[in-house]
Short mmCIF file of C-alpha atoms in Angstrom, two decimals:
data_model
loop_
_atom_site.label_atom_id
_atom_site.label_comp_id
_atom_site.label_asym_id
_atom_site.label_seq_id
_atom_site.Cartn_x
_atom_site.Cartn_y
_atom_site.Cartn_z
CA UNK O 231 -11.09 -80.13 -21.58
CA UNK O 232 -12.16 -78.21 -18.47
CA UNK O 233 -13.73 -79.66 -15.35
CA UNK O 234 -17.15 -78.43 -16.51
CA UNK O 235 -16.72 -80.01 -19.94
CA UNK O 236 -15.66 -83.28 -18.38
CA UNK O 237 -18.43 -83.30 -15.77
CA UNK O 238 -21.16 -82.65 -18.32
CA UNK O 239 -19.91 -85.01 -21.03
CA UNK O 240 -18.84 -82.49 -23.65
CA UNK O 241 -15.99 -84.64 -24.94
CA UNK O 242 -18.35 -87.56 -25.52
CA UNK O 243 -20.84 -85.24 -27.22
CA UNK O 244 -18.14 -83.99 -29.59
CA UNK O 245 -17.19 -87.56 -30.37
CA UNK O 246 -20.78 -88.51 -31.19
CA UNK O 247 -21.04 -85.50 -33.50
CA UNK O 248 -17.87 -86.38 -35.38
CA UNK O 249 -15.88 -83.55 -33.79
CA UNK O 250 -13.40 -85.46 -31.66
CA UNK O 251 -10.45 -84.19 -33.73
CA UNK O 252 -11.80 -80.72 -34.40
CA UNK O 253 -9.58 -79.08 -31.82
CA UNK O 254 -6.62 -79.84 -34.06
CA UNK O 255 -8.14 -77.87 -36.92
CA UNK O 256 -8.35 -80.92 -39.14
CA UNK O 257 -10.77 -81.39 -42.04
CA UNK O 258 -13.40 -84.10 -42.07
CA UNK O 259 -12.62 -84.78 -45.72
CA UNK O 260 -15.72 -83.17 -47.24
CA UNK O 261 -15.74 -80.38 -49.80
CA UNK O 262 -17.42 -78.05 -47.35
CA UNK O 263 -14.44 -77.12 -45.22
CA UNK O 264 -11.87 -74.46 -45.99
CA UNK O 265 -8.13 -74.03 -46.24
CA UNK O 266 -7.88 -70.48 -44.95
CA UNK O 267 -7.07 -69.04 -41.55
CA UNK O 268 -8.14 -70.78 -38.36
CA UNK O 269 -11.14 -69.84 -36.24
CA UNK O 270 -10.81 -70.83 -32.60
CA UNK O 271 -14.06 -71.45 -30.73
CA UNK O 272 -13.93 -70.67 -27.01
CA UNK O 273 -16.84 -71.58 -24.74
CA UNK O 274 -18.42 -68.61 -22.95
CA UNK O 275 -19.32 -71.08 -20.19
CA UNK O 276 -15.76 -71.48 -18.89
CA UNK O 277 -13.45 -69.87 -21.45
CA UNK O 278 -12.13 -73.23 -22.67
CA UNK O 279 -10.96 -73.71 -26.26
CA UNK O 280 -13.42 -76.22 -27.71
CA UNK O 281 -11.92 -76.55 -31.16
CA UNK O 282 -10.70 -74.93 -34.34
CA UNK O 283 -11.96 -74.81 -37.91
CA UNK O 284 -10.47 -73.50 -41.11
CA UNK O 285 -12.06 -70.54 -42.87
CA UNK O 286 -13.23 -70.63 -46.47
CA UNK O 287 -11.01 -68.91 -49.01
CA UNK O 288 -12.28 -67.50 -52.29
CA UNK O 289 -10.84 -70.55 -54.07
CA UNK O 290 -12.59 -72.87 -51.59
CA UNK O 291 -15.83 -70.99 -52.17
CA UNK O 292 -15.54 -71.52 -55.91
CA UNK O 293 -15.29 -75.29 -55.35
CA UNK O 294 -18.29 -75.22 -53.01
CA UNK O 295 -20.37 -73.35 -55.59
CA UNK O 296 -19.36 -75.81 -58.28
CA UNK O 297 -20.51 -78.68 -56.05
CA UNK O 298 -23.78 -76.92 -55.20
CA UNK O 299 -24.73 -75.91 -58.75
CA UNK O 300 -23.92 -79.40 -60.00
CA UNK O 301 -25.99 -81.03 -57.25
CA UNK O 302 -28.94 -78.75 -57.99
CA UNK O 303 -29.26 -80.10 -61.54
CA UNK O 304 -29.93 -83.55 -60.10
CA UNK O 305 -31.78 -82.63 -56.89
CA UNK O 306 -34.42 -80.45 -58.59
CA UNK O 307 -35.55 -83.43 -60.67
CA UNK O 308 -36.17 -85.68 -57.68
CA UNK O 309 -39.89 -85.93 -56.84
CA UNK O 310 -40.74 -83.67 -53.93
CA UNK O 311 -41.90 -86.58 -51.72
CA UNK O 312 -38.51 -88.23 -52.26
CA UNK O 313 -36.83 -85.01 -51.17
CA UNK O 314 -39.12 -85.09 -48.16
CA UNK O 315 -37.89 -88.60 -47.36
CA UNK O 316 -34.32 -87.31 -47.14
CA UNK O 317 -35.45 -84.59 -44.75
CA UNK O 318 -37.31 -87.23 -42.73
CA UNK O 319 -34.11 -89.23 -42.39
CA UNK O 320 -32.27 -86.09 -41.33
CA UNK O 321 -34.91 -85.53 -38.64
CA UNK O 322 -34.41 -89.09 -37.41
CA UNK O 323 -30.65 -88.52 -37.11
CA UNK O 324 -31.39 -85.39 -35.09
CA UNK O 325 -33.60 -87.42 -32.76
CA UNK O 326 -30.72 -89.84 -32.20
CA UNK O 327 -28.25 -87.02 -31.57
CA UNK O 328 -30.52 -84.57 -29.76
CA UNK O 329 -28.65 -84.82 -26.46
CA UNK O 330 -25.07 -84.34 -27.74
CA UNK O 331 -26.08 -81.60 -30.18
CA UNK O 332 -28.07 -79.84 -27.45
CA UNK O 333 -24.99 -79.98 -25.20
CA UNK O 334 -22.78 -78.52 -27.92
CA UNK O 335 -25.25 -75.68 -28.51
CA UNK O 336 -25.30 -74.94 -24.79
CA UNK O 337 -21.52 -75.14 -24.36
CA UNK O 338 -20.51 -73.21 -27.49
CA UNK O 339 -23.24 -70.56 -27.38
CA UNK O 340 -23.95 -70.33 -23.64
CA UNK O 341 -27.72 -70.89 -23.50
CA UNK O 342 -29.16 -73.27 -20.94
CA UNK O 343 -29.03 -76.99 -21.69
CA UNK O 344 -32.84 -77.10 -21.77
CA UNK O 345 -32.82 -74.34 -24.37
CA UNK O 346 -30.14 -76.21 -26.31
CA UNK O 347 -32.33 -79.30 -26.37
CA UNK O 348 -35.27 -77.10 -27.33
CA UNK O 349 -33.34 -75.72 -30.27
CA UNK O 350 -32.62 -79.20 -31.59
CA UNK O 351 -36.29 -80.03 -31.08
CA UNK O 352 -37.10 -77.05 -33.32
CA UNK O 353 -34.93 -78.67 -35.99
CA UNK O 354 -36.82 -81.94 -35.60
CA UNK O 355 -40.15 -80.14 -35.74
CA UNK O 356 -39.32 -78.24 -38.93
CA UNK O 357 -38.19 -81.51 -40.52
CA UNK O 358 -41.58 -83.03 -39.68
CA UNK O 359 -43.32 -79.95 -41.09
CA UNK O 360 -41.22 -80.08 -44.26
CA UNK O 361 -41.90 -83.78 -44.81
CA UNK O 362 -45.65 -83.13 -44.87
CA UNK O 363 -45.10 -80.08 -47.03
CA UNK O 364 -43.26 -82.16 -49.62
CA UNK O 365 -46.65 -83.53 -50.73
CA UNK O 366 -48.36 -80.13 -50.67
CA UNK O 367 -46.31 -77.75 -52.82
CA UNK O 368 -49.51 -76.78 -54.55
CA UNK O 369 -50.36 -74.05 -57.02
CA UNK O 370 -53.71 -72.73 -58.30
CA UNK O 371 -55.97 -73.36 -61.27
CA UNK O 372 -57.84 -70.45 -62.86
CA UNK O 373 -60.53 -70.07 -65.50
CA UNK O 374 -59.29 -68.57 -68.74
CA UNK O 375 -61.24 -65.84 -70.56
CA UNK O 376 -60.46 -67.66 -73.80
CA UNK O 377 -62.49 -70.74 -74.82
CA UNK O 378 -60.60 -74.00 -74.89
CA UNK O 379 -57.81 -72.72 -72.66
CA UNK O 380 -56.66 -73.79 -69.20
CA UNK O 381 -54.59 -71.69 -66.80
CA UNK O 382 -52.73 -72.72 -63.70
CA UNK O 383 -49.80 -71.76 -61.48
CA UNK O 384 -46.99 -74.01 -60.37
CA UNK O 385 -43.84 -73.61 -58.30
CA UNK O 386 -40.30 -74.59 -59.28
CA UNK O 387 -37.07 -74.67 -57.26
CA UNK O 388 -35.02 -71.47 -57.18
CA UNK O 389 -31.54 -72.98 -57.21
CA UNK O 390 -28.78 -72.36 -54.68
CA UNK O 391 -30.00 -70.77 -51.44
CA UNK O 392 -27.45 -68.93 -49.31
CA UNK O 393 -28.01 -68.95 -45.55
CA UNK O 394 -26.28 -66.62 -43.08
CA UNK O 395 -27.18 -67.38 -39.46
CA UNK O 396 -26.45 -65.72 -36.12
CA UNK O 397 -24.80 -67.11 -32.99
CA UNK O 398 -27.87 -66.99 -30.75
CA UNK O 399 -29.66 -69.83 -32.55
CA UNK O 400 -26.66 -71.61 -34.05
CA UNK O 401 -28.56 -74.61 -35.48
CA UNK O 402 -32.33 -74.03 -35.51
CA UNK O 403 -32.50 -71.05 -37.87
CA UNK O 404 -30.38 -72.91 -40.44
CA UNK O 405 -32.80 -75.84 -40.20
CA UNK O 406 -35.82 -73.54 -40.62
CA UNK O 407 -34.39 -72.47 -43.96
CA UNK O 408 -32.72 -75.57 -45.23
CA UNK O 409 -35.47 -78.11 -44.44
CA UNK O 410 -37.96 -76.07 -46.47
CA UNK O 411 -35.46 -75.26 -49.21
CA UNK O 412 -34.55 -78.93 -49.61
CA UNK O 413 -38.12 -80.15 -50.06
CA UNK O 414 -38.66 -77.30 -52.50
CA UNK O 415 -35.80 -78.71 -54.59
CA UNK O 416 -33.13 -76.16 -53.71
CA UNK O 417 -29.60 -76.81 -52.50
CA UNK O 418 -28.08 -74.75 -49.68
CA UNK O 419 -24.83 -73.06 -48.75
CA UNK O 420 -24.61 -72.08 -45.09
CA UNK O 421 -22.34 -69.59 -43.37
CA UNK O 422 -22.84 -70.03 -39.63
CA UNK O 423 -21.70 -67.37 -37.19
CA UNK O 424 -17.96 -67.31 -36.68
CA UNK O 425 -18.78 -67.27 -32.96
CA UNK O 426 -20.35 -70.75 -33.10
CA UNK O 427 -18.61 -72.57 -35.96
CA UNK O 428 -18.58 -76.02 -34.36
CA UNK O 429 -22.37 -76.20 -34.29
CA UNK O 430 -22.26 -75.68 -38.05
CA UNK O 431 -19.68 -78.42 -38.56
CA UNK O 432 -21.71 -80.81 -36.39
CA UNK O 433 -24.88 -80.22 -38.44
CA UNK O 434 -22.97 -80.62 -41.68
CA UNK O 435 -21.57 -83.93 -40.47
CA UNK O 436 -25.10 -85.17 -39.77
CA UNK O 437 -26.61 -84.26 -43.13
CA UNK O 438 -23.50 -85.45 -44.99
CA UNK O 439 -24.06 -88.91 -43.51
CA UNK O 440 -27.69 -88.90 -44.68
CA UNK O 441 -26.74 -87.86 -48.20
CA UNK O 442 -24.00 -90.48 -48.37
CA UNK O 443 -26.34 -93.25 -47.22
CA UNK O 444 -28.73 -92.30 -50.05
CA UNK O 445 -26.07 -91.93 -52.76
CA UNK O 446 -26.92 -88.26 -53.22
CA UNK O 447 -24.47 -85.50 -54.13
CA UNK O 448 -22.80 -83.79 -51.21
CA UNK O 449 -23.40 -80.37 -52.76
CA UNK O 450 -27.05 -80.48 -51.66
CA UNK O 451 -25.78 -79.13 -48.33
CA UNK O 452 -22.62 -77.03 -48.17
CA UNK O 453 -20.83 -75.25 -45.33
CA UNK O 454 -18.53 -72.25 -45.49
CA UNK O 455 -16.83 -70.65 -42.49
CA UNK O 456 -15.50 -67.19 -41.79
CA UNK O 457 -16.45 -63.61 -41.04
CA UNK O 458 -18.46 -61.10 -43.05
CA UNK O 459 -16.01 -61.29 -45.96
CA UNK O 460 -17.04 -64.90 -46.58
CA UNK O 461 -20.69 -63.83 -46.42
CA UNK O 462 -19.98 -61.19 -49.06
CA UNK O 463 -19.01 -63.93 -51.49
CA UNK O 464 -22.61 -65.16 -51.32
CA UNK O 465 -24.39 -61.81 -51.29
CA UNK O 466 -22.58 -60.70 -54.46
CA UNK O 467 -22.91 -64.03 -56.31
CA UNK O 468 -25.40 -64.01 -59.20
CA UNK O 469 -25.61 -67.80 -58.97
CA UNK O 470 -27.44 -67.50 -55.63
CA UNK O 471 -30.98 -66.25 -56.29
CA UNK O 472 -31.94 -66.08 -52.60
CA UNK O 473 -29.91 -65.10 -49.54
CA UNK O 474 -31.54 -65.67 -46.17
CA UNK O 475 -29.76 -63.64 -43.48
CA UNK O 476 -30.36 -63.45 -39.74
CA UNK O 477 -28.61 -60.83 -37.65
CA UNK O 478 -28.51 -57.15 -36.78
CA UNK O 479 -30.32 -54.39 -38.64
CA UNK O 480 -26.95 -52.95 -39.67
CA UNK O 481 -25.90 -56.27 -41.20
CA UNK O 482 -29.29 -56.74 -42.86
CA UNK O 483 -29.10 -53.39 -44.62
CA UNK O 484 -25.70 -54.30 -46.05
CA UNK O 485 -26.96 -57.69 -47.25
CA UNK O 486 -30.16 -56.23 -48.70
CA UNK O 487 -28.25 -53.59 -50.64
CA UNK O 488 -25.76 -56.06 -52.09
CA UNK O 489 -28.39 -58.61 -53.10
CA UNK O 490 -30.76 -55.97 -54.50
CA UNK O 491 -27.94 -54.51 -56.61
CA UNK O 492 -27.92 -57.75 -58.62
CA UNK O 493 -31.74 -58.05 -58.47
CA UNK O 494 -31.58 -61.10 -56.22
CA UNK O 495 -34.01 -61.95 -53.44
CA UNK O 496 -33.27 -61.58 -49.74
CA UNK O 497 -35.05 -63.02 -46.72
CA UNK O 498 -34.13 -60.91 -43.70
CA UNK O 499 -34.69 -61.65 -40.02
CA UNK O 500 -33.17 -58.72 -38.17
CA UNK O 501 -33.39 -56.89 -34.84
CA UNK O 502 -36.21 -56.90 -32.33
CA UNK O 503 -37.16 -54.40 -29.62
CA UNK O 504 -40.03 -56.36 -28.22
CA UNK O 505 -42.56 -55.17 -25.66
CA UNK O 506 -45.18 -56.67 -23.36
CA UNK O 507 -48.14 -54.42 -22.59
CA UNK O 508 -49.61 -54.99 -19.14
CA UNK O 509 -53.16 -53.65 -18.72
CA UNK O 510 -55.23 -53.24 -15.53
CA UNK O 511 -56.97 -56.52 -16.40
CA UNK O 512 -53.75 -58.57 -16.64
CA UNK O 513 -53.09 -61.77 -14.73
CA UNK O 514 -50.04 -60.65 -12.74
CA UNK O 515 -48.68 -64.14 -12.11
CA UNK O 516 -48.71 -64.95 -15.83
CA UNK O 517 -47.22 -61.55 -16.58
CA UNK O 518 -44.25 -62.15 -14.30
CA UNK O 519 -43.47 -65.55 -15.83
CA UNK O 520 -43.71 -64.24 -19.39
CA UNK O 521 -41.73 -61.08 -18.72
CA UNK O 522 -38.92 -62.69 -16.73
CA UNK O 523 -38.33 -65.58 -19.13
CA UNK O 524 -38.62 -63.23 -22.08
CA UNK O 525 -36.05 -60.85 -20.63
CA UNK O 526 -33.45 -63.29 -19.21
CA UNK O 527 -33.88 -66.44 -21.33
CA UNK O 528 -30.74 -67.05 -23.41
CA UNK O 529 -29.30 -64.16 -21.33
CA UNK O 530 -31.42 -61.73 -23.35
CA UNK O 531 -29.80 -62.81 -26.61
CA UNK O 532 -32.93 -63.80 -28.52
CA UNK O 533 -34.27 -61.61 -31.30
CA UNK O 534 -37.64 -62.10 -29.55
CA UNK O 535 -36.32 -61.26 -26.06
CA UNK O 536 -38.50 -58.91 -24.04
CA UNK O 537 -36.79 -55.50 -23.94
CA UNK O 538 -39.65 -53.29 -22.76
CA UNK O 539 -42.43 -53.79 -20.21
CA UNK O 540 -45.18 -51.21 -20.76
CA UNK O 541 -47.38 -51.15 -17.65
CA UNK O 542 -50.56 -49.22 -16.87
CA UNK O 543 -50.16 -46.75 -14.04
CA UNK O 544 -52.91 -48.42 -11.98
CA UNK O 545 -50.95 -51.68 -11.67
CA UNK O 546 -47.48 -50.26 -12.20
CA UNK O 547 -46.15 -50.63 -8.67
CA UNK O 548 -47.67 -54.09 -8.27
CA UNK O 549 -46.08 -55.36 -11.49
CA UNK O 550 -42.78 -53.63 -10.85
CA UNK O 551 -42.48 -55.15 -7.38
CA UNK O 552 -43.47 -58.62 -8.56
CA UNK O 553 -40.93 -58.63 -11.39
CA UNK O 554 -38.09 -57.26 -9.25
CA UNK O 555 -38.85 -59.87 -6.57
CA UNK O 556 -38.65 -62.59 -9.22
CA UNK O 557 -35.27 -61.28 -10.43
CA UNK O 558 -33.86 -61.63 -6.93
CA UNK O 559 -34.48 -65.38 -7.19
CA UNK O 560 -32.55 -65.88 -10.43
CA UNK O 561 -29.55 -68.19 -10.37
CA UNK O 562 -26.73 -67.25 -12.75
CA UNK O 563 -24.06 -69.74 -13.74
CA UNK O 564 -23.05 -72.74 -15.81
CA UNK O 565 -25.92 -73.24 -18.30
CA UNK O 566 -25.31 -76.99 -18.42
CA UNK O 567 -26.36 -77.11 -14.76
CA UNK O 568 -30.14 -77.18 -14.95
CA UNK O 569 -30.44 -75.54 -11.52
CA UNK O 570 -29.36 -72.24 -13.09
CA UNK O 571 -31.71 -69.85 -14.88
CA UNK O 572 -29.23 -67.62 -16.70
CA UNK O 573 -26.00 -68.46 -18.52
CA UNK O 574 -23.29 -66.23 -20.00
CA UNK O 575 -23.28 -63.74 -22.83
CA UNK O 576 -21.60 -64.98 -26.00
CA UNK O 577 -18.29 -63.16 -25.44
CA UNK O 578 -16.60 -60.23 -23.70
CA UNK O 579 -17.56 -57.86 -26.55
CA UNK O 580 -21.20 -58.53 -25.69
CA UNK O 581 -20.37 -57.73 -22.05
CA UNK O 582 -18.96 -54.35 -23.14
CA UNK O 583 -22.18 -53.55 -25.03
CA UNK O 584 -24.21 -54.56 -21.97
CA UNK O 585 -22.21 -52.24 -19.71
CA UNK O 586 -22.39 -49.41 -22.24
CA UNK O 587 -26.19 -49.72 -22.53
CA UNK O 588 -26.64 -49.53 -18.77
CA UNK O 589 -24.44 -46.45 -18.54
CA UNK O 590 -26.38 -44.77 -21.36
CA UNK O 591 -29.71 -45.59 -19.69
CA UNK O 592 -28.53 -43.99 -16.45
CA UNK O 593 -27.17 -40.97 -18.29
CA UNK O 594 -30.54 -40.40 -19.96
CA UNK O 595 -32.29 -40.40 -16.59
CA UNK O 596 -33.15 -44.04 -16.10
CA UNK O 597 -33.70 -45.29 -12.56
CA UNK O 598 -32.11 -48.66 -11.78
CA UNK O 599 -34.45 -51.13 -10.06
CA UNK O 600 -32.18 -54.17 -10.28
CA UNK O 601 -28.50 -53.34 -10.53
CA UNK O 602 -26.49 -55.03 -13.25
CA UNK O 603 -22.80 -55.83 -13.34
CA UNK O 604 -20.25 -58.41 -14.41
CA UNK O 605 -19.81 -61.47 -12.21
CA UNK O 606 -16.31 -62.55 -11.18
CA UNK O 607 -14.86 -65.38 -9.13
CA UNK O 608 -15.27 -69.14 -9.16
CA UNK O 609 -17.46 -70.33 -12.00
CA UNK O 610 -17.29 -67.00 -13.83
CA UNK O 611 -13.75 -67.25 -15.21
CA UNK O 612 -14.82 -66.66 -18.81
CA UNK O 613 -15.73 -63.07 -18.01
CA UNK O 614 -19.03 -63.43 -19.87
CA UNK O 615 -21.49 -63.66 -16.96
CA UNK O 616 -23.59 -60.59 -16.13
CA UNK O 617 -26.49 -59.83 -13.84
CA UNK O 618 -29.90 -59.31 -15.47
CA UNK O 619 -30.83 -55.67 -14.88
CA UNK O 620 -34.08 -53.70 -14.71
CA UNK O 621 -34.25 -49.97 -15.43
CA UNK O 622 -37.22 -47.61 -15.14
CA UNK O 623 -37.07 -45.58 -18.32
CA UNK O 624 -38.98 -43.65 -20.96
CA UNK O 625 -39.71 -44.91 -24.45
CA UNK O 626 -38.10 -41.76 -25.88
CA UNK O 627 -34.67 -42.64 -24.45
CA UNK O 628 -32.23 -43.22 -27.30
CA UNK O 629 -30.93 -46.42 -25.69
CA UNK O 630 -34.47 -47.75 -25.26
CA UNK O 631 -35.00 -47.27 -28.98
CA UNK O 632 -32.04 -49.56 -29.69
CA UNK O 633 -31.74 -53.33 -29.42
CA UNK O 634 -29.15 -54.40 -26.85
CA UNK O 635 -28.43 -58.13 -27.02
CA UNK O 636 -28.25 -58.59 -23.26
CA UNK O 637 -30.54 -59.14 -20.23
CA UNK O 638 -31.67 -55.54 -19.73
CA UNK O 639 -35.38 -54.90 -19.19
CA UNK O 640 -36.79 -51.37 -19.45
CA UNK O 641 -39.97 -50.74 -17.45
CA UNK O 642 -42.21 -48.05 -18.93
CA UNK O 643 -45.47 -46.55 -17.65
CA UNK O 644 -48.60 -45.64 -19.58
CA UNK O 645 -51.84 -43.95 -18.64
CA UNK O 646 -55.24 -43.72 -20.26
CA UNK O 647 -56.53 -46.30 -22.75
CA UNK O 648 -54.92 -49.19 -24.53
CA UNK O 649 -54.22 -47.00 -27.58
CA UNK O 650 -51.56 -45.14 -25.57
CA UNK O 651 -49.77 -48.38 -24.73
CA UNK O 652 -49.92 -49.52 -28.36
CA UNK O 653 -48.45 -46.18 -29.47
CA UNK O 654 -45.47 -46.75 -27.17
CA UNK O 655 -45.07 -50.33 -28.29
CA UNK O 656 -45.10 -49.35 -31.96
CA UNK O 657 -42.87 -46.34 -31.34
CA UNK O 658 -39.60 -48.05 -32.31
CA UNK O 659 -38.05 -48.89 -35.68
CA UNK O 660 -38.14 -52.65 -35.05
CA UNK O 661 -41.26 -54.75 -35.55
CA UNK O 662 -40.65 -58.36 -34.64
CA UNK O 663 -42.55 -59.65 -31.59
CA UNK O 664 -45.11 -58.14 -29.23
CA UNK O 665 -47.50 -59.23 -26.50
CA UNK O 666 -50.35 -58.01 -24.34
CA UNK O 667 -51.34 -59.31 -20.94
CA UNK O 668 -55.06 -58.79 -20.40
CA UNK O 669 -58.28 -60.63 -19.64
CA UNK O 670 -60.25 -57.90 -21.41
CA UNK O 671 -61.48 -59.19 -24.78
CA UNK O 672 -61.84 -55.71 -26.22
CA UNK O 673 -58.25 -54.82 -25.35
CA UNK O 674 -56.98 -58.07 -26.82
CA UNK O 675 -58.86 -57.63 -30.08
CA UNK O 676 -57.81 -53.97 -30.32
CA UNK O 677 -54.18 -55.06 -29.93
CA UNK O 678 -54.58 -57.62 -32.76
CA UNK O 679 -56.47 -55.28 -35.09
CA UNK O 680 -55.11 -53.34 -38.05
CA UNK O 681 -54.59 -50.33 -35.77
CA UNK O 682 -52.94 -52.44 -33.08
CA UNK O 683 -49.49 -54.02 -32.91
CA UNK O 684 -47.39 -53.38 -36.01
CA UNK O 685 -45.19 -56.41 -35.40
CA UNK O 686 -44.99 -59.63 -37.36
CA UNK O 687 -45.81 -61.55 -34.16
CA UNK O 688 -48.54 -60.40 -31.77
CA UNK O 689 -49.42 -62.54 -28.73
CA UNK O 690 -52.14 -62.41 -26.11
CA UNK O 691 -51.39 -63.70 -22.60
CA UNK O 692 -48.05 -65.21 -23.55
CA UNK O 693 -44.69 -63.46 -23.76
CA UNK O 694 -42.72 -62.22 -26.74
CA UNK O 695 -40.11 -64.96 -26.66
CA UNK O 696 -40.48 -68.28 -28.43
CA UNK O 697 -42.46 -69.38 -31.47
CA UNK O 698 -44.00 -72.57 -32.80
CA UNK O 699 -42.93 -74.13 -36.07
CA UNK O 700 -46.43 -74.05 -37.59
CA UNK O 701 -46.62 -70.27 -37.80
CA UNK O 702 -44.62 -68.03 -40.11
CA UNK O 703 -41.83 -66.32 -38.16
CA UNK O 704 -40.63 -62.80 -38.91
CA UNK O 705 -41.21 -59.10 -38.46
CA UNK O 706 -41.92 -55.79 -40.10
CA UNK O 707 -40.23 -52.38 -40.43
CA UNK O 708 -36.47 -52.62 -39.81
CA UNK O 709 -36.82 -56.22 -38.68
CA UNK O 710 -36.76 -57.01 -42.39
CA UNK O 711 -40.19 -58.23 -43.41
CA UNK O 712 -39.20 -61.81 -44.18
CA UNK O 713 -40.98 -64.98 -43.05
CA UNK O 714 -39.45 -68.33 -42.16
CA UNK O 715 -40.65 -71.66 -40.81
CA UNK O 716 -44.38 -72.42 -41.02
CA UNK O 717 -47.53 -71.38 -42.89
CA UNK O 718 -46.70 -70.56 -46.54
CA UNK O 719 -43.11 -69.45 -45.88
CA UNK O 720 -42.04 -72.20 -48.32
CA UNK O 721 -43.03 -70.03 -51.27
CA UNK O 722 -40.01 -67.75 -50.86
CA UNK O 723 -37.74 -70.70 -51.72
CA UNK O 724 -39.47 -71.29 -55.08
CA UNK O 725 -40.20 -69.40 -58.27
CA UNK O 726 -43.81 -69.10 -59.37
CA UNK O 727 -44.78 -69.83 -62.95
CA UNK O 728 -48.10 -69.13 -64.68
CA UNK O 729 -49.03 -71.63 -67.41
CA UNK O 730 -51.67 -71.32 -70.13
CA UNK O 731 -52.56 -74.30 -72.33
CA UNK O 732 -54.57 -73.99 -75.54
CA UNK O 733 -56.21 -77.29 -76.48
CA UNK O 734 -58.13 -75.98 -79.52
CA UNK O 735 -57.25 -75.50 -83.20
CA UNK O 736 -57.73 -71.72 -82.90
CA UNK O 737 -55.41 -69.04 -81.47
CA UNK O 738 -57.59 -66.39 -79.83
CA UNK O 739 -55.69 -63.55 -78.15
CA UNK O 740 -56.35 -62.21 -74.69
CA UNK O 741 -58.53 -59.13 -74.19
CA UNK O 742 -60.26 -59.90 -77.51
CA UNK O 743 -57.38 -58.46 -79.58
CA UNK O 744 -57.67 -59.22 -83.33
CA UNK O 745 -54.53 -60.09 -85.29
CA UNK O 746 -55.56 -61.72 -88.55
CA UNK O 747 -53.10 -62.91 -91.18
#
């Protein structure tokens, strides 16, 4: 282990999470680990090899599916409140292991330790939400047009739910899906990102312990590891009625096509190109906090990261100067050190995309306000640390229309009324998160109206980044249109059934049709 890993207790965290031998590529003895090639996980924090896991072969996948389909036959018959009890116990384990799991998230992915802890807290929160939900999986009753008949709707489990998650939220997004799916009576197979495989193994170790303590089949929660080829085993499998996938728009289109070809269901959470509109009536101090955290939090690697700042010409210089001044105060470095604001990108490929985006922005006529660049020297040995950059640009720039998973903020100007700002904000193919900074009630309501923001998330006087468990999370247009987490997102994990009961001795037909024998 490196000096950083030793100083911040990474070895002890791995031990607490059952990963002390993971660097030797050994199996934990469950059915959820593969026998294929080895994935090596290097920390973007310091370039250290954290551990190795085996990938899932096609034969391994077959065994996993056998375990999952068998477990579903038993799990679906458990009363929903009992399923909620298992999720409650899982949440309690997460509370006990919040610190070590948060450290692993930070060290393997590169986000700040506080954000790592926050991600585990999201897991705990969705468990709490799911526990309450387990007593509220309600349908509807309806009046029948036929005398002596009763109609109602009920929901049943779907079956095996496939989950494909991205590196930027290596544990929380899985929990959003699986906690709800479990209380709904489904079993889950999870393919975490090959860039953060140890987070997946750690979570699997935790839930495996809960299932074992309750004498429940291990197939309720399964883990497979590997690249897109392993994911393709799920997307093409008729035994998986729902695939929930988080990632790029390009990946989402491939998943959607494959799942639709077999008439399956897909839940897609894809790219974001999120904007904050700043009107003449904005609170500038609040604007700066929301914009800076939104743009540099998780080194710009959130799907809800702020990419565009659309500012009215009357306050443009004031906002621009305030944001650039704030950037000059940012501290970039080891994310486990809570004195730092910004950690590394996930890997050197992400650094290449960051550099390419900046060059394209300049080539299209963008004016650099805060220069970017790769950091080198002591503390930056991994080659993954970059400077958050700010570029004055135009919404029509091709690079501005794209999502770059890096800390690059484009500052755009608008004139006239709020409708012009909304047109710029909506003028991209993505539709995930959006925000407006204003103390003008009319502007706020216009932004939230049917002719306002076209995103799945629309905020007033808070930034684009971050979401609470209670609300449904997701976006529109090429963001995918799916919803996870709160509200009635649980319904996607179940199949709806309409029931009609005739308690008479007659058999009247609907719509008054006569069929006498």
